[in-house]
Coordinates of C-alpha atoms in Angstrom, one line a residue:
E1 CA 0.0 0.0 0.0
G2 CA 1.0 3.6 -0.3
F3 CA 0.2 6.9 -1.9
L4 CA 0.1 8.1 -5.4
A5 CA 0.5 11.9 -5.8
L6 CA -0.4 13.4 -9.2
A7 CA 1.1 16.8 -10.1
P8 CA -0.7 19.3 -12.4
D9 CA 1.7 18.5 -15.2
G10 CA 0.8 14.8 -15.1
T11 CA 3.9 13.6 -13.1
K12 CA 3.1 10.7 -10.8
Y13 CA 4.9 10.3 -7.5
F14 CA 4.6 6.8 -6.1
L15 CA 5.2 6.8 -2.3
T16 CA 5.2 3.1 -1.4
H17 CA 8.3 2.5 0.7
L18 CA 7.4 2.7 4.4
T19 CA 10.2 3.1 7.0
Y20 CA 10.1 3.7 10.7
D21 CA 12.6 5.5 13.0
T22 CA 12.6 5.9 16.8
Y23 CA 11.0 9.2 17.8
S24 CA 11.3 11.0 21.1
T25 CA 9.1 9.9 23.9
I26 CA 6.3 11.9 25.5
Q27 CA 6.0 12.2 29.2
H28 CA 2.8 13.4 30.7
D29 CA 0.6 13.1 33.8
D30 CA -0.8 9.6 34.1
P31 CA -4.4 9.9 32.8
I32 CA -5.6 7.0 34.9
D33 CA -4.7 7.8 38.5
F34 CA -3.0 11.2 38.1
K35 CA -0.3 10.0 40.6
G36 CA 2.7 10.0 38.3
W37 CA 4.1 10.3 34.9
S38 CA 3.4 8.1 31.9
V39 CA 6.0 7.6 29.2
L40 CA 4.9 6.9 25.7
P41 CA 7.6 5.6 23.3
R42 CA 7.0 6.7 19.7
N43 CA 8.1 5.9 16.2
I44 CA 7.9 8.1 13.1
G45 CA 6.8 6.6 9.9
R46 CA 7.9 7.9 6.5
M47 CA 6.5 7.1 3.0
K48 CA 9.4 7.4 0.6
A49 CA 9.2 7.7 -3.1
S50 CA 9.7 4.5 -5.0
R51 CA 9.0 5.9 -8.5
V52 CA 8.5 9.2 -10.3
E53 CA 6.9 9.0 -13.7
D54 CA 6.2 11.7 -16.3
R55 CA 3.1 11.8 -18.4
F56 CA 4.9 10.0 -21.2
G57 CA 5.7 7.0 -19.1
N58 CA 9.4 7.8 -18.5
Y59 CA 10.3 7.0 -14.9
I60 CA 13.0 7.0 -12.3
A61 CA 12.8 4.2 -9.7
Y62 CA 14.2 4.4 -6.2
N63 CA 15.2 1.2 -4.4
Y64 CA 15.9 0.8 -0.7
T65 CA 17.3 -1.7 1.7
G66 CA 15.5 -0.9 5.0
D67 CA 15.5 2.8 5.2
R68 CA 18.6 3.3 3.1
L69 CA 18.4 4.3 -0.6
T70 CA 20.6 1.8 -2.5
S71 CA 20.0 2.5 -6.2
I72 CA 18.3 4.8 -8.6
T73 CA 17.4 3.6 -12.1
G74 CA 15.8 5.2 -15.1
S75 CA 13.5 3.8 -17.7
D76 CA 16.3 4.6 -20.2
G77 CA 18.6 2.1 -18.5
R78 CA 20.8 4.5 -16.7
G79 CA 21.3 4.2 -13.0
V80 CA 23.5 4.6 -9.9
T81 CA 24.1 2.3 -6.9
I82 CA 24.8 3.6 -3.4
Q83 CA 26.8 1.7 -0.8
W84 CA 26.5 2.6 2.9
W85 CA 29.0 2.2 5.7
S86 CA 27.9 -0.8 7.9
D87 CA 28.8 1.0 11.1
A88 CA 27.3 4.5 10.4
P89 CA 24.3 6.0 8.6
L90 CA 26.7 7.5 5.9
V91 CA 27.2 6.9 2.2
Q92 CA 30.4 4.9 1.5
S93 CA 30.3 5.1 -2.3
I94 CA 28.2 6.0 -5.3
T95 CA 28.8 4.2 -8.6
A96 CA 27.5 5.3 -12.0
N97 CA 28.5 4.0 -15.5
G98 CA 31.3 2.0 -14.0
R99 CA 32.8 5.0 -12.2
T100 CA 32.9 5.2 -8.4
W101 CA 33.1 8.1 -5.9
T102 CA 34.1 7.1 -2.4
Y103 CA 33.2 9.1 0.8
N104 CA 35.4 9.1 3.9
Y105 CA 34.4 10.6 7.3
A106 CA 36.2 11.8 10.4
G107 CA 34.7 10.5 13.6
R108 CA 32.5 8.0 11.8
S109 CA 30.1 6.3 14.3
A110 CA 26.6 5.1 14.7
E111 CA 25.6 8.7 15.1
G112 CA 27.2 9.9 11.8
G113 CA 30.4 11.7 11.1
T114 CA 32.1 14.6 9.4
L115 CA 32.9 14.4 5.7
S116 CA 36.7 14.4 5.4
Q117 CA 37.4 13.2 1.8
V118 CA 35.7 12.4 -1.5
V119 CA 37.8 10.2 -3.7
L120 CA 37.0 10.7 -7.4
P121 CA 36.9 7.9 -10.0
D122 CA 40.4 8.9 -11.3
G123 CA 41.9 8.5 -7.8
S124 CA 42.2 12.3 -7.1
S125 CA 40.3 13.6 -4.1
W126 CA 38.6 16.6 -2.4
S127 CA 39.5 17.0 1.2
Y128 CA 37.6 18.8 4.0
S129 CA 38.9 19.7 7.4
G130 CA 38.4 22.2 10.2
S131 CA 35.9 22.8 12.9
T132 CA 32.2 23.1 12.7
P133 CA 29.7 24.4 15.3
G134 CA 28.6 21.5 17.5
D135 CA 27.2 18.7 15.5
A136 CA 26.4 20.8 12.4
N137 CA 27.6 18.1 10.1
Y138 CA 25.3 15.5 11.6
G139 CA 22.2 16.9 9.9
L140 CA 18.7 17.0 11.2
R141 CA 17.7 15.2 14.4
I142 CA 14.1 14.4 15.2
N143 CA 13.2 15.9 18.6
G144 CA 9.7 16.3 19.9
C145 CA 7.3 16.8 17.0
F146 CA 9.6 18.6 14.6
P147 CA 13.0 18.0 13.0
S148 CA 15.6 20.2 14.5
A149 CA 19.3 20.7 14.0
S150 CA 21.3 21.4 17.2
V151 CA 24.2 23.8 16.9
S152 CA 25.7 24.1 20.4
G153 CA 27.9 27.0 21.6
S154 CA 27.6 29.2 18.5
D155 CA 26.5 32.7 17.9
S156 CA 27.0 35.3 15.2
T157 CA 30.5 36.3 16.6
T158 CA 31.9 32.8 16.7
T159 CA 34.0 31.7 13.7
F160 CA 34.7 28.1 12.6
P161 CA 37.7 27.8 10.3
Y162 CA 37.1 25.2 7.6
V163 CA 39.4 24.2 4.7
V164 CA 38.2 22.6 1.4
T165 CA 41.1 21.3 -0.8
H166 CA 40.5 20.9 -4.5
P167 CA 42.0 17.8 -6.2
A168 CA 44.6 20.0 -7.9
G169 CA 45.7 21.3 -4.5

């Protein structure tokens, strides 16, 4: 089961891949005896796109393993595959047309990591280093009812030096 969204131009969006993530708990007064707190664990469900098709029948299909996007293929035969690090929710490599881009991270863990290097198909690489505010490179976290990004200890006067090095140096 899922959803089919139809855009005014005839594009169809098939939302048929359901995933769940842990969501923050709710604590509130116990509604039965009002003598304590009840804790309600929650999950968040997401319907992810599995296919987008134009009015002429051309499509792009999105394939997942669990909640991780693992490939994107087009009706014209083109496609990319995506490999993930087994120990972190981070992309390890992307391959298209026999060419692979590899992604390395500093501090890689089950929580994420900070992108430190992208190795290009020819063996050259981009590198990234420096400091970032709090966990800014970890992306959005789900807290309460809304996504939120936490940036700790920063304000408009704080600077965070960051260096991006081109493959040519």
